Amino acid sequence: PIPTREEILDGAKTYAEQAFKILDREQTRLVYNSEWLGEMRFDDVIRLAGKYTLARMMERDDFKTRWAENRSISIHELLYPLAQAYDSVELECDVELGGTDQLFNLLVGRELMRQHGQKPQIVMTTPILEGLDAREEDGKIVGDKMSKSLDNYVGITEPPEQQLGKLMSVSDALMWRYYELLSDVPMDEVKARKAACASGEANPRDVKMALAKEIVGRYHDDEAAAEAERKWVAQFSKRQVPEDLREVTLEIDGDGVWIPKALADAGVLKSSSEGKRRLKAGAIQVDGEKVTDPQAQLAKGGRYVVKAGKRDWAAITVK
């Protein structure tokens, strides 16, 4: 679906605030490519399209794969790399950054700059960061890239406790990948920590906590990271109820409400289906007791502390 202008501006504002966690706001110039792309006439678009060949465009990995699999490719998708490349021309970029999945588009920018008599930009790419649910197979990390749409991400504007909790949930194998891509700790030190964990001299949980605190401290501060650690230890290591436990009141018509539905209605989980899956996996507790009955309900007139996994808690009052 094509977003509205208002949706685009709202999204841009969100992205800018995330960027300013890293960039100096006072020394950063924020521009919108509608300043030049929005002014183009159709003949301008035709001239831009004439700067690149279809054969070269089909070298892009996803286009090549879809073509081989007889899956459709829309014309506007072919224009996207050209539009992004023209941004580099208008900005007269010295350097453009992107993930390795953007390499093709970045190189198209170099070609267009050359055709416009400019010095081609330097292209710098970063590896793709795997999401929180990635796993190790045959010595390699496999899984989807970190993505908000897949809900396997750590948001850099999220609260400290949420960031730390998500990072502590990753597997030990994925932790080392995150150390490689996210930490400022020198790789020699990372290798030493990994060896210490393998030999039993260090607890992987403590090494993971050091990484989580480093990242939380980067986007908040060290004090916030220390407080997030304290709450995490209280909640998970000592099995205590979270201090900031969410209080939710549900008003129902009958005598009780099915637990998966209660969790969905309370906003703890996205859907009753997700609650049903967690219930089947034995991941739901009510007042400290694991729920095993797939049809279990929360009776009307009670208040229940419900836990649905490592991070999802709520105190639910049923009325």
Short mmCIF file of N, CA and C in Angstrom, two decimals, residues 250-258 261 297-301 318-319:
data_model
loop_
_atom_site.label_atom_id
_atom_site.label_comp_id
_atom_site.label_asym_id
_atom_site.label_seq_id
_atom_site.Cartn_x
_atom_site.Cartn_y
_atom_site.Cartn_z
N LEU A 250 -10.16 -6.50 32.94
CA LEU A 250 -10.98 -7.01 31.85
C LEU A 250 -12.42 -7.16 32.36
N GLU A 251 -13.36 -6.61 31.63
CA GLU A 251 -14.77 -6.78 31.97
C GLU A 251 -15.38 -7.81 31.02
N ILE A 252 -15.95 -8.86 31.62
CA ILE A 252 -16.47 -9.96 30.80
C ILE A 252 -17.95 -10.18 31.10
N ASP A 253 -18.60 -10.92 30.19
CA ASP A 253 -20.02 -11.20 30.36
C ASP A 253 -20.26 -12.49 31.14
N GLY A 254 -19.41 -13.50 30.93
CA GLY A 254 -19.63 -14.79 31.57
C GLY A 254 -18.96 -14.91 32.93
N ASP A 255 -18.73 -16.18 33.33
CA ASP A 255 -18.12 -16.46 34.63
C ASP A 255 -16.60 -16.49 34.58
N GLY A 256 -16.05 -16.56 33.38
CA GLY A 256 -14.60 -16.63 33.25
C GLY A 256 -14.17 -16.31 31.84
N VAL A 257 -12.88 -16.16 31.65
CA VAL A 257 -12.33 -15.86 30.33
C VAL A 257 -11.17 -16.80 30.06
N TRP A 258 -11.15 -17.39 28.87
CA TRP A 258 -10.08 -18.30 28.45
C TRP A 258 -8.74 -17.56 28.54
N LYS A 261 -7.24 -15.82 25.47
CA LYS A 261 -8.03 -14.63 25.10
C LYS A 261 -7.76 -13.50 26.07
N GLN A 297 -9.37 -21.15 32.42
CA GLN A 297 -9.91 -19.80 32.41
C GLN A 297 -9.50 -19.04 33.66
N LEU A 298 -9.59 -17.72 33.56
CA LEU A 298 -9.47 -16.85 34.72
C LEU A 298 -10.89 -16.54 35.18
N ALA A 299 -11.21 -16.92 36.39
CA ALA A 299 -12.57 -16.75 36.88
C ALA A 299 -12.88 -15.28 37.19
N LYS A 300 -14.12 -14.93 36.97
CA LYS A 300 -14.58 -13.57 37.24
C LYS A 300 -14.46 -13.26 38.73
N GLY A 301 -14.01 -12.03 39.03
CA GLY A 301 -13.91 -11.59 40.41
C GLY A 301 -12.55 -11.74 41.03
N VAL A 318 -10.24 -9.59 36.62
CA VAL A 318 -11.40 -9.96 35.81
C VAL A 318 -12.66 -9.54 36.53
N LYS A 319 -13.48 -8.71 35.86
CA LYS A 319 -14.70 -8.17 36.49
C LYS A 319 -15.93 -8.55 35.66
#
